[in-house]
Amino acid sequence: MSNTAISPAAMHAVLRQLPLMSGRIVDDTRHEKVLSYMRLFLASPDAIDRLSEWDVVGVLGECLQQSSDHRVSAVAVRFLGDCIAVPEAGQSVWRSLASEPQDRGSLKWIVENVDSQHALLRFSCLYFVRMVAVGGYIEESTQGGDVSSLLEQLDYKRYIMRRLLDSSSYFVVEEACRLLGVLVYRHERLDPVLCELVQALVDRPFALQSTGRKLAVLSTVSTLYCGTTERRQVHCLGLRVLPLDKLALYLVDSDRLIRDRALDVLENTLRLTDDPGCGPAVRHILTTLTGEHGDGVAVGTKVRAVTALRIMAAVVKEVPSNKRLADADSCIRGSSSVFIDIATALLCIAHDLETESSPINVDPDDELQLFLHSLIDPAVAPSRPGATADAGSGGSAQGIKNAMLIEAARIVREYCRIGFDSDTVLVLSQLLEHKKVQANAQLLQLVLDAAVRALRFARHSTDLGITHLLELPAIISNFAIRAPGLKTLFELAHEVIEGKDSYDDELFKKFCVALFRSIRERLVDVEWEARDTALEFISTIVRDQGWARALCLVCPFEGDARNSLIIDAIQALDDPEEYVRASGAQALTVIVDKAQNDQDTVWAIIGHTRLNRDGLASLLNDSEAFVKRAALDLVYMIGWTVTFSSSRIYYDESYEWLHCLSYSKLYHIADDPDFEVRVRCANLLALLLNCWLLHVDHGDSDVGVLENLQPGTLLIDMCRDSSRYVRRVCLDRLSDMKQGLDSHFSKHPNEEEAAVDDTVAKVAGEDNSISNSSSMSKRQQMTGHDQKALFYQKLCAIDFARLKDSLTAEHLYQEALDTQVERELMDESEAPNKGNNILDCY
């Protein structure tokens, strides 16, 4: 979808044709796309004035007929609501609606169809009413004051109740809750009618509530619980009609859908509320889960255990942002360590993992602690053989066990964000090595996240230092951890290296050596994604931290560049996976770039046999475009280092990079289908041309090689490339060269101009009388000054102004916006830019 404002002409065409949209269209998303397209127009400053001018109410009213397609009617109703809700502009649309005749009109149609058999129409009518309320017109009378307000016409109390109990569509129920949230607090006070409605909804005995009613109750109280500071009374209303501790009834419901929805409500409330009674209420809920349920709804012990564990995970997660949960009477104070120990022990027992952790000190008077502690008793542990599902669990014994382990891991993960425990980190490291954990992808990810959070917490703690971070390289060496988890671990390693100055030098060196060995292990991983991730980490470290800081990792053994990650990156150039080859070339490019002052390191790369002329040529001949891009970057960086680096004196004899190129190769690369390859080719040609300009005056031996490549001719030809990005590079490079030569030839303009003309005439005469090879030989016999003059003449012949004009980005959707879309829009077609595919939103 384009963010560009829609032109009035295109919008008017779509609006006129909306009532004619075919009812035979099968794809319902087409209507939603048209609505999204129309909504874009409302972003323009004069949108409402235009809509009034076009009589939008009358046009959309044509969509609200008995015979209209309900999908078209739904689009019209929602767009009317959007128009009314536009600040300081929707009043004119509302007045047009309110002044329509009483016996017909859009408002009458909407009121008559709020209980439509189509859920989409019921949803759209709710949306319209909410937008009217947001605009502030919900209590205004219609038909010039002769008829009651829209609220009274709807009998809004019964209307909202019906929609809250609409079991056929979750979206309708949610929209009804949003409408309730807008209407319940108006004129800085609570609406007594809606307060009565909410009370009536909740008051029915829990045992008599249907599944639909339970979902309605939970959705409603979720809306009320999350009342903002400005609407504090709404929050208080929610707590009054359904105190937070009463959620325990829904949390142990036999229907898993109800339990999950109740848990979602509780988690959202913990995140958003600052009520002082929140902590004790959660404590009461957790305590309730430890005993028998009193309302005749029985759920198994393990189901209650899973629920309790999930609540604890939510509580621990929200402690940093909700200090009420850490108050004296809350469920966290004095108990957090016990819960973490229990969760950790549960993970260990389930996986037969022996640890040397100290025994858990459970408060004998705390029913919740006793209940959760019973889970790690071998007699009732979820891993015991022959376990069966509890009554009302809704799942197998294995499923319940897995859910308990997942929630236990989630508790540990959230705790590790706010605390650090050496024993816990040790257990997590052992769990990561356990085959049963590795076989469960979700559990493995949770345990890994917990370990990373614990180590990150340790990194920020001055007391813990880097000692515990030595576990990080060991975790990286775990081959069960795939690329996404490996990337997270490397991010933490990046943070450690970035904070080098805050650590002891010896410990930091020990960490780097261990990390170096772990990276080497992952560079031979059977999974190519892991190899690729390790190479990307090398590039990132060198690029972000600079060579001086990255040296301790890339080359941890001083003076031994051959025993370094550089060699591994070079070997990656022969990897069977193209992504790894590209990442290897990128890593070498970054190292050459950042290690300019380290001659030994740069020579270890440039002088390696794999990067001789044949090796670089094979890399440039790769079949994959992204490998070619990386290869061109590498050749460019080597060439720049050899030619222009302050350390180039050490590499003057190394021109392998130049001999890997030929005119034919450059010609084909300049015509590559991938425009990014051509962009890099233009940069390389510019480098070759600058090398030629640098050496041509001195008659160096490599001048002939450079002239045979003809970089100037190819670069000028690329000014006609189809991609404006390529043309931009050519323009910038040639402009810079022309400016440099302008200053050179401007010292003696008359003499230089004559010299240029003589040189051009001389070469032109030779070209007409001798062969091309002979002409090339004659050019080589010309002085460096004459050759520069000839090239300068070619630059002066380029129309740079015209080339610059060709770089203006065309409007990506101009063709679609300029096309007549009136009737063509509604035709079914699979062809691009035809029929239903004519709008930019398709």
mmCIF file of C-alpha atoms in Angstrom, residues 516 520 523 547 551 553-571 588 591 598-612 651 654:
data_model
loop_
_atom_site.group_PDB
_atom_site.id
_atom_site.type_symbol
_atom_site.label_atom_id
_atom_site.label_comp_id
_atom_site.label_asym_id
_atom_site.label_seq_id
_atom_site.Cartn_x
_atom_site.Cartn_y
_atom_site.Cartn_z
ATOM 1 C CA PHE A 516 37.522 -17.532 18.982
ATOM 2 C CA ARG A 520 35.803 -21.738 14.588
ATOM 3 C CA LEU A 523 32.281 -22.262 11.007
ATOM 4 C CA TRP A 547 40.340 -3.260 14.050
ATOM 5 C CA LEU A 551 41.944 -7.779 16.820
ATOM 6 C CA LEU A 553 39.021 -11.823 18.738
ATOM 7 C CA VAL A 554 39.945 -12.189 15.074
ATOM 8 C CA CYS A 555 43.673 -12.711 15.771
ATOM 9 C CA PRO A 556 43.873 -13.632 19.482
ATOM 10 C CA PHE A 557 47.441 -14.940 19.159
ATOM 11 C CA GLU A 558 49.665 -11.920 18.582
ATOM 12 C CA GLY A 559 51.934 -12.038 15.550
ATOM 13 C CA ASP A 560 50.230 -15.121 14.112
ATOM 14 C CA ALA A 561 47.851 -13.910 11.432
ATOM 15 C CA ARG A 562 47.822 -17.377 9.905
ATOM 16 C CA ASN A 563 46.170 -18.780 13.016
ATOM 17 C CA SER A 564 43.176 -16.460 12.916
ATOM 18 C CA LEU A 565 39.596 -16.174 11.741
ATOM 19 C CA ILE A 566 40.963 -14.543 8.584
ATOM 20 C CA ILE A 567 41.996 -17.959 7.296
ATOM 21 C CA ASP A 568 38.528 -19.341 8.068
ATOM 22 C CA ALA A 569 36.928 -16.473 6.146
ATOM 23 C CA ILE A 570 39.207 -17.182 3.157
ATOM 24 C CA GLN A 571 38.309 -20.875 3.273
ATOM 25 C CA LEU A 588 37.445 -10.126 4.220
ATOM 26 C CA ILE A 591 38.905 -6.588 7.574
ATOM 27 C CA ASP A 598 48.194 -3.468 10.161
ATOM 28 C CA GLN A 599 50.430 -4.505 7.249
ATOM 29 C CA ASP A 600 50.817 -8.106 8.413
ATOM 30 C CA THR A 601 47.063 -8.673 8.547
ATOM 31 C CA VAL A 602 46.378 -7.053 5.198
ATOM 32 C CA TRP A 603 49.232 -8.944 3.568
ATOM 33 C CA ALA A 604 47.898 -12.197 5.026
ATOM 34 C CA ILE A 605 44.761 -11.568 2.953
ATOM 35 C CA ILE A 606 46.153 -9.977 -0.209
ATOM 36 C CA GLY A 607 49.074 -12.371 -0.418
ATOM 37 C CA HIS A 608 47.073 -15.544 0.200
ATOM 38 C CA THR A 609 47.160 -18.017 -2.658
ATOM 39 C CA ARG A 610 43.351 -18.314 -2.670
ATOM 40 C CA LEU A 611 43.175 -14.608 -3.563
ATOM 41 C CA ASN A 612 45.544 -14.719 -6.530
ATOM 42 C CA TYR A 651 52.076 -3.912 -1.475
ATOM 43 C CA SER A 654 51.008 -7.215 -5.509
#
